[in-house]
Amino acid sequence: MGVSTTSPEEGIAVITVDVPPVNALPVQGWYDLAAAVRGAGADPGVRCVVLTATGRGFNAGADIKEMQRTEGYTALVGTNRGCYEAFAAVYDCEVPVVAAVQGFCVGGGIGLVGNADSIVASDDATFGLPELDRGALGAATHLARLVPQHLMRTLYYTSRTVTADELHRHGSVWRVVPRERLHAAALELAREIAAKDGLLIRLAKASINGIDPVDVRRSYRFEQGFTFEANLSGVSDRYREEFVSPRSSKPSRSSKPSRSSKPSQVSEPSEPPDPSKGGAR
C-alpha cells in the first residue's frame, strides 16, 4: 500500500497510488507521491510517467479524518503543503505525465489530473470539486484546465461532477475506454510518447510549460489563502466535523472564529461521491 513505482517497459515509469479504501491521501501520502513523480522524471532512462491508482477510484483527495483527529495545525498545514508539492511535481515533472483515471476523481485528484499532460479515463470516471461541501476552497486552478471558464465556475459553486465522456468532448481527456482497458490504453499512449528522443521530449515539456498562460503554482497558492481565511472563520472545521461524524448527536461547532480554528488548504473528502450518479453529484 502507499505509493509505488514500477518500470513495465523501457522509457516508461508507472506510479501507482494504493491507499484504501478510497485513495484519500494522508499528509505523508502527498509528499510520497511528489517524491515519486520527481524521482521518475529525473531518471534519464524515463521518457514518460503514467500516474495511476488501484481500487474503486483514482483519488478522493485529502484524508479529512486525519485532519479532524489531529490536534493543532499539523495535519492541516501538512495537507496544504503536501498537496502543493504533489500538484507541482506533476506539472514540473521533466517528462510528460499521463494520468490513468478510473471511478471518482475529486478534490486533490483534480489537482493531479489538471496538472498532468494527458488524461486517459475509464467510461465510469467522474471528476469534480466538492470543496464547498467540505468547508474548503482550492483546485479551481486545475479544474479550469479541464473545462471552459463558465462551466468551471458552475461546477465549483454547485459541487457537481462531470463524466469522462463530457471531458472528452471538451478535449481535456484524450481517450475514454472500458475500465478493464484503462491500464493498456494509458500504456499505449505512454509508449508512443516514450518513443521520442529523451532530450527532445524534456525540452518539449519545458517549452510547453514555459508558454502556459497561467502560472499554476502561483494561482493555486492564491486559492489556498482563501481556504486559510475560511479556516480562521471556523466554518471549515464545522463542515469537516459534520462530514466525519454525519450521524453524531453532538451539536455542530460554532462558526465563530477561535484559536482552535485550524488553517487548511484543500480539504477533500475521505469518501467519494457515488459514481453511479453519473454527471452530477
CSV table of C-alpha atoms in Angstrom, one decimal:
chain,number,residue,atom,x,y,z
A,1,MET,CA,0.0,0.0,0.0
A,2,GLY,CA,1.0,3.6,-0.4
A,3,VAL,CA,2.8,4.9,-3.5
A,4,SER,CA,5.0,2.7,-5.6
A,5,THR,CA,6.9,3.0,-8.9
A,6,THR,CA,7.4,0.3,-11.5
A,7,SER,CA,9.0,0.2,-15.0
A,8,PRO,CA,7.0,-2.2,-17.1
A,9,GLU,CA,8.7,-1.1,-20.3
A,10,GLU,CA,11.8,0.8,-21.4
A,11,GLY,CA,11.3,4.5,-21.0
A,12,ILE,CA,8.1,4.3,-19.0
A,13,ALA,CA,7.6,4.6,-15.3
A,14,VAL,CA,4.3,3.8,-13.7
A,15,ILE,CA,3.5,5.4,-10.4
A,16,THR,CA,0.6,3.7,-8.5
A,17,VAL,CA,-1.3,5.1,-5.6
A,18,ASP,CA,-2.8,2.4,-3.3
A,19,VAL,CA,-4.4,3.9,-0.2
A,20,PRO,CA,-7.5,2.0,0.8
A,21,PRO,CA,-10.4,2.4,1.0
A,22,VAL,CA,-10.8,5.3,-1.4
A,23,ASN,CA,-7.3,6.7,-2.1
A,24,ALA,CA,-7.8,9.7,0.2
A,25,LEU,CA,-4.2,10.6,1.0
A,26,PRO,CA,-2.9,11.4,4.4
A,27,VAL,CA,-0.3,14.2,4.7
A,28,GLN,CA,2.7,11.8,4.2
A,29,GLY,CA,1.0,10.3,1.1
A,30,TRP,CA,1.1,13.6,-0.7
A,31,TYR,CA,4.8,14.0,0.0
A,32,ASP,CA,5.4,10.4,-1.1
A,33,LEU,CA,3.6,11.0,-4.3
A,34,ALA,CA,5.5,14.2,-5.0
A,35,ALA,CA,8.8,12.4,-4.4
A,36,ALA,CA,7.9,9.5,-6.6
A,37,VAL,CA,6.9,11.8,-9.5
A,38,ARG,CA,10.0,14.0,-9.2
A,39,GLY,CA,12.2,10.9,-8.9
A,40,ALA,CA,10.8,9.3,-12.0
A,41,GLY,CA,11.1,12.5,-14.0
A,42,ALA,CA,14.7,12.9,-13.0
A,43,ASP,CA,15.6,9.4,-14.2
A,44,PRO,CA,17.4,9.8,-17.6
A,45,GLY,CA,16.0,6.5,-18.7
A,46,VAL,CA,12.4,7.6,-18.3
A,47,ARG,CA,10.6,9.5,-21.1
A,48,CYS,CA,7.0,9.2,-19.9
A,49,VAL,CA,5.3,8.7,-16.5
A,50,VAL,CA,1.9,7.1,-16.0
A,51,LEU,CA,0.1,8.1,-12.9
A,52,THR,CA,-2.5,5.5,-11.8
A,53,ALA,CA,-4.3,4.1,-8.8
A,54,THR,CA,-5.8,0.9,-7.5
A,55,GLY,CA,-9.3,0.4,-6.3
A,56,ARG,CA,-12.7,1.9,-7.0
A,57,GLY,CA,-11.5,5.4,-7.8
A,58,PHE,CA,-8.4,7.3,-8.8
A,59,ASN,CA,-8.3,9.8,-5.9
A,60,ALA,CA,-10.7,11.1,-3.2
A,61,GLY,CA,-8.5,14.0,-2.1
A,62,ALA,CA,-7.1,14.5,1.3
A,63,ASP,CA,-7.9,12.5,4.4
A,64,ILE,CA,-10.3,14.7,6.3
A,65,LYS,CA,-10.5,12.2,9.2
A,66,GLU,CA,-6.7,12.6,9.7
A,67,MET,CA,-7.3,16.4,9.9
A,68,GLN,CA,-10.0,16.1,12.5
A,69,ARG,CA,-8.3,13.7,14.8
A,70,THR,CA,-5.0,15.7,14.8
A,71,GLU,CA,-4.7,18.4,17.4
A,72,GLY,CA,-3.4,21.8,16.4
A,73,TYR,CA,-2.2,22.8,13.0
A,74,THR,CA,0.0,19.9,12.0
A,75,ALA,CA,-2.3,17.9,9.7
A,76,LEU,CA,-3.9,20.9,8.1
A,77,VAL,CA,-0.7,22.7,7.3
A,78,GLY,CA,0.8,19.4,6.2
A,79,THR,CA,-2.0,18.8,3.8
A,80,ASN,CA,-1.7,22.3,2.5
A,81,ARG,CA,2.0,21.9,1.7
A,82,GLY,CA,1.7,18.3,0.6
A,83,CYS,CA,-1.0,19.0,-2.0
A,84,TYR,CA,1.0,21.9,-3.3
A,85,GLU,CA,4.1,19.8,-3.6
A,86,ALA,CA,2.3,16.9,-5.3
A,87,PHE,CA,0.5,19.0,-7.8
A,88,ALA,CA,3.7,20.9,-8.6
A,89,ALA,CA,5.6,17.7,-9.0
A,90,VAL,CA,3.2,16.5,-11.7
A,91,TYR,CA,3.4,19.8,-13.5
A,92,ASP,CA,7.1,20.2,-13.2
A,93,CYS,CA,7.9,16.6,-14.0
A,94,GLU,CA,10.7,16.6,-16.6
A,95,VAL,CA,8.8,14.3,-18.8
A,96,PRO,CA,5.1,14.1,-19.8
A,97,VAL,CA,2.7,12.6,-17.3
A,98,VAL,CA,-0.2,10.5,-18.4
A,99,ALA,CA,-3.0,10.2,-15.8
A,100,ALA,CA,-5.0,7.0,-15.9
A,101,VAL,CA,-8.3,7.7,-14.2
A,102,GLN,CA,-11.0,5.3,-13.1
A,103,GLY,CA,-14.1,5.9,-10.9
A,104,PHE,CA,-14.1,9.0,-8.9
A,105,CYS,CA,-11.5,11.8,-9.2
A,106,VAL,CA,-12.4,14.6,-6.8
A,107,GLY,CA,-10.7,17.2,-4.7
A,108,GLY,CA,-7.0,16.7,-4.8
A,109,GLY,CA,-7.4,14.3,-7.6
A,110,ILE,CA,-8.4,17.3,-9.8
A,111,GLY,CA,-5.1,19.0,-8.8
A,112,LEU,CA,-3.2,15.9,-10.1
A,113,VAL,CA,-5.0,15.4,-13.4
A,114,GLY,CA,-5.4,19.1,-14.1
A,115,ASN,CA,-1.6,19.4,-14.0
A,116,ALA,CA,-1.0,16.2,-16.0
A,117,ASP,CA,0.0,16.4,-19.7
A,118,SER,CA,-2.6,13.8,-20.9
A,119,ILE,CA,-5.6,12.0,-19.4
A,120,VAL,CA,-6.9,8.6,-20.3
A,121,ALA,CA,-10.1,7.7,-18.4
A,122,SER,CA,-12.4,4.8,-17.9
A,123,ASP,CA,-16.0,5.1,-19.0
A,124,ASP,CA,-17.2,5.2,-15.4
A,125,ALA,CA,-14.9,8.1,-14.4
A,126,THR,CA,-16.3,11.3,-12.8
A,127,PHE,CA,-14.5,14.5,-12.0
A,128,GLY,CA,-15.3,17.3,-9.6
A,129,LEU,CA,-14.6,19.6,-6.6
A,130,PRO,CA,-16.9,19.1,-3.6
A,131,GLU,CA,-14.8,21.7,-1.7
A,132,LEU,CA,-17.7,23.9,-0.7
A,133,ASP,CA,-19.5,20.9,0.8
A,134,ARG,CA,-16.3,20.2,2.9
A,135,GLY,CA,-15.7,23.7,4.1
A,136,ALA,CA,-12.8,24.3,1.8
A,137,LEU,CA,-11.6,26.1,-1.4
A,138,GLY,CA,-8.9,25.3,-3.9
A,139,ALA,CA,-8.0,23.5,-7.1
A,140,ALA,CA,-10.2,25.7,-9.3
A,141,THR,CA,-6.9,26.5,-11.0
A,142,HIS,CA,-6.7,22.9,-12.1
A,143,LEU,CA,-10.4,22.4,-12.9
A,144,ALA,CA,-10.1,25.4,-15.2
A,145,ARG,CA,-7.6,23.4,-17.2
A,146,LEU,CA,-10.2,20.7,-17.8
A,147,VAL,CA,-13.3,22.7,-18.7
A,148,PRO,CA,-14.3,26.1,-20.0
A,149,GLN,CA,-14.4,29.0,-17.6
A,150,HIS,CA,-18.1,29.3,-17.0
A,151,LEU,CA,-18.6,25.6,-16.7
A,152,MET,CA,-15.7,25.5,-14.1
A,153,ARG,CA,-17.5,28.1,-12.1
A,154,THR,CA,-20.8,26.3,-12.2
A,155,LEU,CA,-19.2,23.0,-11.2
A,156,TYR,CA,-17.3,24.7,-8.4
A,157,TYR,CA,-20.3,26.6,-6.9
A,158,THR,CA,-22.6,23.5,-7.1
A,159,SER,CA,-20.1,20.7,-6.3
A,160,ARG,CA,-21.4,18.8,-9.3
A,161,THR,CA,-19.2,16.3,-11.2
A,162,VAL,CA,-18.7,15.8,-14.9
A,163,THR,CA,-18.1,12.5,-16.7
A,164,ALA,CA,-15.1,11.3,-18.7
A,165,ASP,CA,-17.2,11.5,-21.8
A,166,GLU,CA,-18.0,15.1,-21.1
A,167,LEU,CA,-14.4,16.0,-20.6
A,168,HIS,CA,-13.5,14.1,-23.8
A,169,ARG,CA,-15.9,16.4,-25.7
A,170,HIS,CA,-14.1,19.4,-24.2
A,171,GLY,CA,-10.8,18.0,-25.4
A,172,SER,CA,-9.2,17.5,-21.9
A,173,VAL,CA,-9.5,13.7,-21.8
A,174,TRP,CA,-7.5,12.0,-24.6
A,175,ARG,CA,-9.4,8.8,-24.6
A,176,VAL,CA,-12.3,7.0,-22.8
A,177,VAL,CA,-12.2,3.3,-22.5
A,178,PRO,CA,-13.8,0.5,-20.6
A,179,ARG,CA,-12.3,0.1,-17.1
A,180,GLU,CA,-10.7,-3.2,-17.9
A,181,ARG,CA,-8.9,-1.5,-20.8
A,182,LEU,CA,-7.6,1.6,-18.9
A,183,HIS,CA,-4.1,0.4,-18.0
A,184,ALA,CA,-3.5,-0.9,-21.5
A,185,ALA,CA,-4.7,2.4,-23.1
A,186,ALA,CA,-2.6,4.5,-20.8
A,187,LEU,CA,0.5,2.4,-21.6
A,188,GLU,CA,-0.3,2.6,-25.3
A,189,LEU,CA,-0.2,6.4,-25.1
A,190,ALA,CA,2.9,6.4,-22.9
A,191,ARG,CA,4.6,4.1,-25.3
A,192,GLU,CA,4.0,6.5,-28.2
A,193,ILE,CA,5.4,9.4,-26.1
A,194,ALA,CA,8.4,7.4,-24.8
A,195,ALA,CA,9.4,6.5,-28.4
A,196,LYS,CA,10.6,10.1,-28.8
A,197,ASP,CA,14.1,11.2,-28.2
A,198,GLY,CA,14.7,11.6,-24.4
A,199,LEU,CA,16.3,15.1,-24.7
A,200,LEU,CA,13.8,16.4,-27.1
A,201,ILE,CA,10.8,15.2,-25.0
A,202,ARG,CA,12.3,17.0,-22.0
A,203,LEU,CA,12.8,20.2,-24.0
A,204,ALA,CA,9.2,19.9,-25.3
A,205,LYS,CA,7.8,19.6,-21.8
A,206,ALA,CA,9.8,22.6,-20.5
A,207,SER,CA,8.9,24.7,-23.5
A,208,ILE,CA,5.2,24.0,-23.3
A,209,ASN,CA,5.2,24.8,-19.6
A,210,GLY,CA,7.0,28.0,-20.4
A,211,ILE,CA,4.2,29.3,-22.6
A,212,ASP,CA,1.4,28.3,-20.2
A,213,PRO,CA,-0.8,31.4,-19.8
A,214,VAL,CA,-1.4,30.7,-16.1
A,215,ASP,CA,1.2,30.0,-13.5
A,216,VAL,CA,-0.5,27.1,-11.8
A,217,ARG,CA,1.7,27.2,-8.8
A,218,ARG,CA,1.1,30.8,-8.0
A,219,SER,CA,-2.6,30.6,-8.9
A,220,TYR,CA,-3.1,27.6,-6.6
A,221,ARG,CA,-1.2,29.3,-3.8
A,222,PHE,CA,-3.6,32.3,-4.2
A,223,GLU,CA,-6.6,30.0,-3.7
A,224,GLN,CA,-5.0,28.5,-0.6
A,225,GLY,CA,-5.1,31.9,1.0
A,226,PHE,CA,-8.9,31.9,0.9
A,227,THR,CA,-9.0,28.4,2.4
A,228,PHE,CA,-6.8,29.7,5.2
A,229,GLU,CA,-9.4,32.5,5.7
A,230,ALA,CA,-12.3,30.0,5.8
A,231,ASN,CA,-10.4,28.1,8.5
A,232,LEU,CA,-9.9,31.1,10.6
A,233,SER,CA,-13.6,31.9,10.5
A,234,GLY,CA,-14.3,28.4,12.0
A,235,VAL,CA,-16.7,27.4,9.1
A,236,SER,CA,-14.2,24.9,7.6
A,237,ASP,CA,-13.8,22.9,10.9
A,238,ARG,CA,-17.6,22.8,11.3
A,239,TYR,CA,-18.1,21.3,7.8
A,240,ARG,CA,-15.3,18.8,8.2
A,241,GLU,CA,-16.6,17.7,11.6
A,242,GLU,CA,-20.1,17.2,10.1
A,243,PHE,CA,-18.5,15.1,7.3
A,244,VAL,CA,-16.6,12.7,9.5
A,245,SER,CA,-19.5,12.5,12.1
A,246,PRO,CA,-22.6,12.7,10.0
A,247,ARG,CA,-24.8,10.9,12.5
A,248,SER,CA,-23.3,12.4,15.6
A,249,SER,CA,-25.7,13.7,18.1
A,250,LYS,CA,-23.3,16.3,19.4
A,251,PRO,CA,-24.0,19.9,18.3
A,252,SER,CA,-22.2,21.4,15.3
A,253,ARG,CA,-19.2,23.6,16.1
A,254,SER,CA,-19.8,27.3,16.1
A,255,SER,CA,-18.6,29.2,13.1
A,256,LYS,CA,-17.3,31.9,15.4
A,257,PRO,CA,-13.5,32.4,15.0
A,258,SER,CA,-11.4,30.9,17.7
A,259,ARG,CA,-7.8,29.9,18.4
A,260,SER,CA,-8.8,26.3,17.8
A,261,SER,CA,-9.8,27.0,14.2
A,262,LYS,CA,-7.2,25.3,12.1
A,263,PRO,CA,-5.9,26.7,8.7
A,264,SER,CA,-6.1,24.3,5.8
A,265,GLN,CA,-5.6,24.0,2.1
A,266,VAL,CA,-8.0,21.9,0.1
A,267,SER,CA,-10.0,19.7,2.3
A,268,GLU,CA,-11.0,16.9,0.1
A,269,PRO,CA,-13.4,14.1,1.1
A,270,SER,CA,-12.2,10.9,2.6
A,271,GLU,CA,-15.1,9.2,0.8
A,272,PRO,CA,-16.1,9.9,-2.8
A,273,PRO,CA,-19.3,10.9,-4.4
A,274,ASP,CA,-21.4,8.0,-5.6
A,275,PRO,CA,-20.0,7.2,-9.1
A,276,SER,CA,-23.4,5.7,-10.0
A,277,LYS,CA,-24.9,9.2,-10.1
A,278,GLY,CA,-23.0,9.9,-13.4
A,279,GLY,CA,-22.6,13.6,-14.3
A,280,ALA,CA,-24.0,15.3,-11.2
A,281,ARG,CA,-23.2,14.8,-7.6
